[in-house]
Amino acid sequence: MTENINKIQTGIENSGVEDATATAIEEDSGWIKSKRYLYWTSMVLPGVPILSAFLASETGNGLWLWSLLFAWYAILPVLDHFLGLDSANPSDELVEELGKDRYYVYIMYGATVAHWLAIIYVGYTIATVDFSWFNILGASLSVGLSNGLALVAGHELGHKVNDKGQVFAAKVILACSGYGHFFIEHNKGHHKDVATPEDPATSRFGESIYKFVQREVPGAFRRAWELETARLHRLGKSEWSFSNEIIQPALITIAAYTLMLAYFGPIMIPFLAIGAAFGWWQLTSANYIEHYGLMRERAANGRYERCQARHSWNSNQKASNLVLLHLQRHSDHHAHPTRPYQVLRDYPEVPALPYGYPTMFFVSFFPSVFYSLMNPMVINWAEGDMNKVNIDPDVKDEMMKRYHNPKVAKAA
Amino acid sequence: MKKYECPDCGYIYDEAIGAEHEGYPAGTAFKDLPEDFPCPDCFVREKPDFVEQSS
Ligand SMILES: [Zn+2]
């Protein structure tokens, strides 16, 4: 597989390429092109809570409302396990060809509409049909998961800052869970500070997800607000203006949530609050595992080295890569933040998680299990030199004492 | 008026156009941009990384 990828990267038109490799590449580009239709998943998944709300009201069985939650944490990990890894990488020619194809952008526009429909339709259903509190919780969490997927699509759209249409769609879809500040914080903040102790969206070695979220959510918002304020001041405007791109999507959220509250009643308060919070939790989960413990080295002048492929955790599982728009090919995303999802590449020798993101999200609920899985991998990544690891300062002494041993690497 | 290209994403800073959205109006000379000016498309390259384009 590795060899195959290397050949693709060196260009497929080399005269010396054997027939077998040529066939493999043809199969690969066939698969890459057929994924064109599989990306409809991004519009179909928000259809799951819609369909399940419909079935719940038709059959009277409120357990249907849990569907998307079940699909995410139970079905997708199983699919990942059986469908395995996606060895196909687009060639330079395909990157050129598919990267420009607007078709893939229209799917994101479709997803933007579908995610709002999911919130509205499920909200309408629980407001008009009598379900138990337990199943209303299921509906809220399912919409929360859908909101998490909306953040993935919003992430994709929000990187395309030179395209007004995509930026507008990013604001609309990020507003699903009231997280419109994300594209500013992520593009200008996270991408700049990634894998450093300064980044609120990079998790530290020995930091549980429950501790991380308390640093991440407020830290990300503060950074977004500062960046946006600085931009508006350069323009000679106040941060309290309609030009503020944090306020714009916030107004979409406030307007939509207020209308739902007015039409569907007070049940919308817990429903929308849980849905938004659980959407944020999905983003927190992704941020938690994407750079856990990894740290860029600091040069003598105090500047961090440029973000390298080795500073992100990747997963190359076929199923979850489709659902997550290749977000799991995370090293390539950080190398080329504007590269569209359909042409992101996997690289051999990049840090790889043992499972796809959905499974890892579930594992991260249990810090001791997460540590037992990931800590040895981080130590191995740093070759036993814990000075190279981004460690939570609260446990730093303990972790240094327990794991620091740079000689291990040299002996091996 | 000169042009400078981001080596990562291909964005071109054209002095005649500036980067309005980021608060650098048309006509802003490249040399007047702050040293930490990030590429307004990819945000992972800064002013010193930009390559002047031969016209
Ligand atoms: Zn750039």
PDB file of C-alpha atoms in Angstrom, chain A residues 66-270:
ATOM      1  CA  TRP A  66     -32.422   7.754  19.307  1.00  0.00           C
ATOM      2  CA  SER A  67     -31.526   6.540  15.787  1.00  0.00           C
ATOM      3  CA  LEU A  68     -28.728   8.870  14.810  1.00  0.00           C
ATOM      4  CA  LEU A  69     -27.008   8.518  18.176  1.00  0.00           C
ATOM      5  CA  PHE A  70     -27.073   4.766  17.743  1.00  0.00           C
ATOM      6  CA  ALA A  71     -25.879   5.017  14.135  1.00  0.00           C
ATOM      7  CA  TRP A  72     -22.915   7.146  15.172  1.00  0.00           C
ATOM      8  CA  TYR A  73     -21.582   5.344  18.212  1.00  0.00           C
ATOM      9  CA  ALA A  74     -22.607   1.778  17.288  1.00  0.00           C
ATOM     10  CA  ILE A  75     -23.106   1.297  13.546  1.00  0.00           C
ATOM     11  CA  LEU A  76     -20.339   3.524  12.186  1.00  0.00           C
ATOM     12  CA  PRO A  77     -17.557   1.950  14.312  1.00  0.00           C
ATOM     13  CA  VAL A  78     -18.680  -1.478  13.073  1.00  0.00           C
ATOM     14  CA  LEU A  79     -18.689  -0.271   9.466  1.00  0.00           C
ATOM     15  CA  ASP A  80     -15.232   1.182   9.991  1.00  0.00           C
ATOM     16  CA  HIS A  81     -14.052  -2.142  11.311  1.00  0.00           C
ATOM     17  CA  PHE A  82     -15.353  -4.157   8.378  1.00  0.00           C
ATOM     18  CA  LEU A  83     -14.795  -1.725   5.515  1.00  0.00           C
ATOM     19  CA  GLY A  84     -11.223  -1.052   6.609  1.00  0.00           C
ATOM     20  CA  LEU A  85      -8.810   1.552   5.338  1.00  0.00           C
ATOM     21  CA  ASP A  86      -9.021   3.696   2.233  1.00  0.00           C
ATOM     22  CA  SER A  87      -5.708   3.297   0.478  1.00  0.00           C
ATOM     23  CA  ALA A  88      -6.696   5.428  -2.501  1.00  0.00           C
ATOM     24  CA  ASN A  89      -5.117   8.837  -2.913  1.00  0.00           C
ATOM     25  CA  PRO A  90      -6.003  11.218  -5.696  1.00  0.00           C
ATOM     26  CA  SER A  91      -3.185  11.843  -8.183  1.00  0.00           C
ATOM     27  CA  ASP A  92      -2.109  15.410  -8.925  1.00  0.00           C
ATOM     28  CA  GLU A  93      -4.257  15.301 -12.065  1.00  0.00           C
ATOM     29  CA  LEU A  94      -7.309  14.252 -10.074  1.00  0.00           C
ATOM     30  CA  VAL A  95      -6.633  16.878  -7.418  1.00  0.00           C
ATOM     31  CA  GLU A  96      -6.640  19.434 -10.197  1.00  0.00           C
ATOM     32  CA  GLU A  97      -9.769  18.037 -11.834  1.00  0.00           C
ATOM     33  CA  LEU A  98     -11.916  17.268  -8.776  1.00  0.00           C
ATOM     34  CA  GLY A  99     -10.690  20.223  -6.754  1.00  0.00           C
ATOM     35  CA  LYS A 100     -12.351  22.652  -9.142  1.00  0.00           C
ATOM     36  CA  ASP A 101     -15.602  20.724  -9.545  1.00  0.00           C
ATOM     37  CA  ARG A 102     -18.447  22.808  -8.084  1.00  0.00           C
ATOM     38  CA  TYR A 103     -20.527  19.648  -7.663  1.00  0.00           C
ATOM     39  CA  TYR A 104     -18.812  18.999  -4.339  1.00  0.00           C
ATOM     40  CA  VAL A 105     -19.657  22.498  -3.133  1.00  0.00           C
ATOM     41  CA  TYR A 106     -23.331  22.031  -4.023  1.00  0.00           C
ATOM     42  CA  ILE A 107     -23.429  18.946  -1.801  1.00  0.00           C
ATOM     43  CA  MET A 108     -22.308  21.177   1.068  1.00  0.00           C
ATOM     44  CA  TYR A 109     -25.065  23.656   0.228  1.00  0.00           C
ATOM     45  CA  GLY A 110     -27.539  20.775   0.272  1.00  0.00           C
ATOM     46  CA  ALA A 111     -26.210  19.706   3.668  1.00  0.00           C
ATOM     47  CA  THR A 112     -26.708  23.245   4.962  1.00  0.00           C
ATOM     48  CA  VAL A 113     -30.406  23.069   4.146  1.00  0.00           C
ATOM     49  CA  ALA A 114     -30.757  19.485   5.374  1.00  0.00           C
ATOM     50  CA  HIS A 115     -29.264  20.253   8.793  1.00  0.00           C
ATOM     51  CA  TRP A 116     -31.692  23.087   9.430  1.00  0.00           C
ATOM     52  CA  LEU A 117     -34.593  20.923   8.257  1.00  0.00           C
ATOM     53  CA  ALA A 118     -33.525  18.250  10.755  1.00  0.00           C
ATOM     54  CA  ILE A 119     -33.643  20.673  13.690  1.00  0.00           C
ATOM     55  CA  ILE A 120     -36.989  22.119  12.641  1.00  0.00           C
ATOM     56  CA  TYR A 121     -38.687  18.839  11.801  1.00  0.00           C
ATOM     57  CA  VAL A 122     -37.559  16.991  14.934  1.00  0.00           C
ATOM     58  CA  GLY A 123     -38.488  20.031  17.026  1.00  0.00           C
ATOM     59  CA  TYR A 124     -41.923  20.098  15.422  1.00  0.00           C
ATOM     60  CA  THR A 125     -42.393  16.377  16.052  1.00  0.00           C
ATOM     61  CA  ILE A 126     -41.567  16.412  19.760  1.00  0.00           C
ATOM     62  CA  ALA A 127     -43.717  19.527  20.196  1.00  0.00           C
ATOM     63  CA  THR A 128     -46.776  17.984  18.597  1.00  0.00           C
ATOM     64  CA  VAL A 129     -46.536  14.319  19.621  1.00  0.00           C
ATOM     65  CA  ASP A 130     -46.446  13.177  23.213  1.00  0.00           C
ATOM     66  CA  PHE A 131     -43.156  11.385  23.934  1.00  0.00           C
ATOM     67  CA  SER A 132     -41.514  10.407  27.228  1.00  0.00           C
ATOM     68  CA  TRP A 133     -38.738  12.591  28.627  1.00  0.00           C
ATOM     69  CA  PHE A 134     -36.318   9.778  27.952  1.00  0.00           C
ATOM     70  CA  ASN A 135     -37.133   9.769  24.241  1.00  0.00           C
ATOM     71  CA  ILE A 136     -37.130  13.556  24.046  1.00  0.00           C
ATOM     72  CA  LEU A 137     -33.585  13.318  25.351  1.00  0.00           C
ATOM     73  CA  GLY A 138     -32.842  10.869  22.527  1.00  0.00           C
ATOM     74  CA  ALA A 139     -34.280  13.311  20.000  1.00  0.00           C
ATOM     75  CA  SER A 140     -32.195  16.161  21.431  1.00  0.00           C
ATOM     76  CA  LEU A 141     -28.985  14.131  21.403  1.00  0.00           C
ATOM     77  CA  SER A 142     -29.642  12.890  17.859  1.00  0.00           C
ATOM     78  CA  VAL A 143     -30.110  16.456  16.691  1.00  0.00           C
ATOM     79  CA  GLY A 144     -26.959  17.297  18.657  1.00  0.00           C
ATOM     80  CA  LEU A 145     -25.051  14.722  16.650  1.00  0.00           C
ATOM     81  CA  SER A 146     -26.525  16.123  13.479  1.00  0.00           C
ATOM     82  CA  ASN A 147     -25.353  19.556  14.667  1.00  0.00           C
ATOM     83  CA  GLY A 148     -21.889  18.074  15.147  1.00  0.00           C
ATOM     84  CA  LEU A 149     -21.907  16.908  11.532  1.00  0.00           C
ATOM     85  CA  ALA A 150     -23.103  20.390  10.585  1.00  0.00           C
ATOM     86  CA  LEU A 151     -19.908  21.700  12.183  1.00  0.00           C
ATOM     87  CA  VAL A 152     -17.873  19.345   9.989  1.00  0.00           C
ATOM     88  CA  ALA A 153     -19.569  20.708   6.870  1.00  0.00           C
ATOM     89  CA  GLY A 154     -19.266  24.238   8.270  1.00  0.00           C
ATOM     90  CA  HIS A 155     -15.564  23.622   8.786  1.00  0.00           C
ATOM     91  CA  GLU A 156     -15.214  22.638   5.143  1.00  0.00           C
ATOM     92  CA  LEU A 157     -17.178  25.668   3.911  1.00  0.00           C
ATOM     93  CA  GLY A 158     -15.559  28.063   6.374  1.00  0.00           C
ATOM     94  CA  HIS A 159     -12.082  27.446   4.957  1.00  0.00           C
ATOM     95  CA  LYS A 160     -13.102  28.719   1.521  1.00  0.00           C
ATOM     96  CA  VAL A 161     -12.849  32.379   2.522  1.00  0.00           C
ATOM     97  CA  ASN A 162     -12.316  33.598  -1.031  1.00  0.00           C
ATOM     98  CA  ASP A 163     -15.761  32.339  -2.068  1.00  0.00           C
ATOM     99  CA  LYS A 164     -18.609  34.492  -0.761  1.00  0.00           C
ATOM    100  CA  GLY A 165     -21.207  31.771  -1.326  1.00  0.00           C
ATOM    101  CA  GLN A 166     -19.350  29.226   0.760  1.00  0.00           C
ATOM    102  CA  VAL A 167     -18.647  31.707   3.550  1.00  0.00           C
ATOM    103  CA  PHE A 168     -22.339  32.569   3.680  1.00  0.00           C
ATOM    104  CA  ALA A 169     -23.294  28.882   3.819  1.00  0.00           C
ATOM    105  CA  ALA A 170     -20.675  28.358   6.553  1.00  0.00           C
ATOM    106  CA  LYS A 171     -22.329  31.017   8.689  1.00  0.00           C
ATOM    107  CA  VAL A 172     -25.768  29.484   8.141  1.00  0.00           C
ATOM    108  CA  ILE A 173     -24.741  25.906   8.895  1.00  0.00           C
ATOM    109  CA  LEU A 174     -22.524  26.788  11.875  1.00  0.00           C
ATOM    110  CA  ALA A 175     -25.505  28.688  13.268  1.00  0.00           C
ATOM    111  CA  CYS A 176     -27.334  25.348  13.687  1.00  0.00           C
ATOM    112  CA  SER A 177     -25.715  25.014  17.095  1.00  0.00           C
ATOM    113  CA  GLY A 178     -24.815  28.659  17.682  1.00  0.00           C
ATOM    114  CA  TYR A 179     -21.134  28.088  16.904  1.00  0.00           C
ATOM    115  CA  GLY A 180     -20.704  30.708  14.194  1.00  0.00           C
ATOM    116  CA  HIS A 181     -17.434  32.034  15.609  1.00  0.00           C
ATOM    117  CA  PHE A 182     -15.833  28.720  14.688  1.00  0.00           C
ATOM    118  CA  PHE A 183     -14.569  29.543  11.203  1.00  0.00           C
ATOM    119  CA  ILE A 184     -12.703  32.623  12.429  1.00  0.00           C
ATOM    120  CA  GLU A 185     -11.260  30.890  15.457  1.00  0.00           C
ATOM    121  CA  HIS A 186     -10.343  27.809  13.459  1.00  0.00           C
ATOM    122  CA  ASN A 187      -8.797  29.376  10.347  1.00  0.00           C
ATOM    123  CA  LYS A 188      -6.856  32.173  11.982  1.00  0.00           C
ATOM    124  CA  GLY A 189      -6.383  30.774  15.475  1.00  0.00           C
ATOM    125  CA  HIS A 190      -6.203  27.005  15.567  1.00  0.00           C
ATOM    126  CA  HIS A 191      -4.302  26.626  12.298  1.00  0.00           C
ATOM    127  CA  LYS A 192      -1.725  29.126  13.495  1.00  0.00           C
ATOM    128  CA  ASP A 193      -1.242  27.787  17.037  1.00  0.00           C
ATOM    129  CA  VAL A 194      -1.975  24.097  16.480  1.00  0.00           C
ATOM    130  CA  ALA A 195       0.087  21.613  18.506  1.00  0.00           C
ATOM    131  CA  THR A 196       1.396  24.254  20.888  1.00  0.00           C
ATOM    132  CA  PRO A 197       0.495  24.828  24.555  1.00  0.00           C
ATOM    133  CA  GLU A 198      -1.026  28.176  23.511  1.00  0.00           C
ATOM    134  CA  ASP A 199      -3.788  26.548  21.468  1.00  0.00           C
ATOM    135  CA  PRO A 200      -7.089  26.064  23.351  1.00  0.00           C
ATOM    136  CA  ALA A 201      -8.140  23.623  20.599  1.00  0.00           C
ATOM    137  CA  THR A 202      -5.143  21.291  21.057  1.00  0.00           C
ATOM    138  CA  SER A 203      -5.416  18.764  23.885  1.00  0.00           C
ATOM    139  CA  ARG A 204      -2.511  18.017  26.192  1.00  0.00           C
ATOM    140  CA  PHE A 205      -0.999  14.768  27.352  1.00  0.00           C
ATOM    141  CA  GLY A 206      -2.691  13.698  30.597  1.00  0.00           C
ATOM    142  CA  GLU A 207      -5.627  16.068  30.086  1.00  0.00           C
ATOM    143  CA  SER A 208      -9.038  14.355  30.104  1.00  0.00           C
ATOM    144  CA  ILE A 209     -11.693  15.471  27.642  1.00  0.00           C
ATOM    145  CA  TYR A 210     -13.735  16.771  30.590  1.00  0.00           C
ATOM    146  CA  LYS A 211     -10.920  19.074  31.591  1.00  0.00           C
ATOM    147  CA  PHE A 212     -10.080  19.959  28.000  1.00  0.00           C
ATOM    148  CA  VAL A 213     -13.595  21.155  27.171  1.00  0.00           C
ATOM    149  CA  GLN A 214     -13.452  23.757  29.949  1.00  0.00           C
ATOM    150  CA  ARG A 215     -10.336  25.260  28.406  1.00  0.00           C
ATOM    151  CA  GLU A 216     -11.352  24.760  24.783  1.00  0.00           C
ATOM    152  CA  VAL A 217     -14.826  26.311  24.602  1.00  0.00           C
ATOM    153  CA  PRO A 218     -14.114  29.637  26.359  1.00  0.00           C
ATOM    154  CA  GLY A 219     -10.579  29.838  24.922  1.00  0.00           C
ATOM    155  CA  ALA A 220     -11.830  29.384  21.368  1.00  0.00           C
ATOM    156  CA  PHE A 221     -14.524  31.997  21.773  1.00  0.00           C
ATOM    157  CA  ARG A 222     -12.125  34.522  23.303  1.00  0.00           C
ATOM    158  CA  ARG A 223      -9.610  33.999  20.506  1.00  0.00           C
ATOM    159  CA  ALA A 224     -12.294  34.378  17.813  1.00  0.00           C
ATOM    160  CA  TRP A 225     -13.552  37.607  19.391  1.00  0.00           C
ATOM    161  CA  GLU A 226     -10.060  39.082  19.638  1.00  0.00           C
ATOM    162  CA  LEU A 227      -9.257  38.203  16.024  1.00  0.00           C
ATOM    163  CA  GLU A 228     -12.528  39.648  14.758  1.00  0.00           C
ATOM    164  CA  THR A 229     -12.161  42.796  16.861  1.00  0.00           C
ATOM    165  CA  ALA A 230      -8.677  43.348  15.471  1.00  0.00           C
ATOM    166  CA  ARG A 231      -9.957  42.933  11.906  1.00  0.00           C
ATOM    167  CA  LEU A 232     -12.831  45.368  12.427  1.00  0.00           C
ATOM    168  CA  HIS A 233     -10.563  47.931  14.075  1.00  0.00           C
ATOM    169  CA  ARG A 234      -8.256  47.775  11.055  1.00  0.00           C
ATOM    170  CA  LEU A 235     -11.329  48.567   8.981  1.00  0.00           C
ATOM    171  CA  GLY A 236     -12.093  51.489  11.264  1.00  0.00           C
ATOM    172  CA  LYS A 237     -15.268  49.833  12.555  1.00  0.00           C
ATOM    173  CA  SER A 238     -16.515  48.961  16.022  1.00  0.00           C
ATOM    174  CA  GLU A 239     -16.676  45.306  17.015  1.00  0.00           C
ATOM    175  CA  TRP A 240     -20.336  45.959  17.824  1.00  0.00           C
ATOM    176  CA  SER A 241     -21.443  46.248  14.210  1.00  0.00           C
ATOM    177  CA  PHE A 242     -23.256  44.108  11.684  1.00  0.00           C
ATOM    178  CA  SER A 243     -19.925  43.620   9.922  1.00  0.00           C
ATOM    179  CA  ASN A 244     -18.860  41.436  12.844  1.00  0.00           C
ATOM    180  CA  GLU A 245     -18.805  37.901  11.439  1.00  0.00           C
ATOM    181  CA  ILE A 246     -19.398  36.434  14.884  1.00  0.00           C
ATOM    182  CA  ILE A 247     -22.505  38.532  15.419  1.00  0.00           C
ATOM    183  CA  GLN A 248     -23.910  37.704  11.951  1.00  0.00           C
ATOM    184  CA  PRO A 249     -24.286  33.932  12.475  1.00  0.00           C
ATOM    185  CA  ALA A 250     -25.303  34.513  16.114  1.00  0.00           C
ATOM    186  CA  LEU A 251     -28.262  36.515  14.809  1.00  0.00           C
ATOM    187  CA  ILE A 252     -29.262  33.589  12.592  1.00  0.00           C
ATOM    188  CA  THR A 253     -29.224  31.288  15.627  1.00  0.00           C
ATOM    189  CA  ILE A 254     -31.163  33.733  17.806  1.00  0.00           C
ATOM    190  CA  ALA A 255     -33.786  34.354  15.117  1.00  0.00           C
ATOM    191  CA  ALA A 256     -34.314  30.672  14.331  1.00  0.00           C
ATOM    192  CA  TYR A 257     -34.353  29.522  17.964  1.00  0.00           C
ATOM    193  CA  THR A 258     -36.768  32.316  18.939  1.00  0.00           C
ATOM    194  CA  LEU A 259     -39.153  31.406  16.131  1.00  0.00           C
ATOM    195  CA  MET A 260     -39.060  27.732  17.138  1.00  0.00           C
ATOM    196  CA  LEU A 261     -39.727  28.673  20.737  1.00  0.00           C
ATOM    197  CA  ALA A 262     -42.668  30.831  19.671  1.00  0.00           C
ATOM    198  CA  TYR A 263     -44.243  28.200  17.425  1.00  0.00           C
ATOM    199  CA  PHE A 264     -43.318  24.947  19.173  1.00  0.00           C
ATOM    200  CA  GLY A 265     -43.434  26.033  22.818  1.00  0.00           C
ATOM    201  CA  PRO A 266     -41.163  25.782  25.867  1.00  0.00           C
ATOM    202  CA  ILE A 267     -40.119  22.192  25.104  1.00  0.00           C
ATOM    203  CA  MET A 268     -37.737  23.865  22.631  1.00  0.00           C
ATOM    204  CA  ILE A 269     -35.658  25.222  25.511  1.00  0.00           C
ATOM    205  CA  PRO A 270     -34.195  21.888  26.653  1.00  0.00           C
TER     206      PRO A 270
END
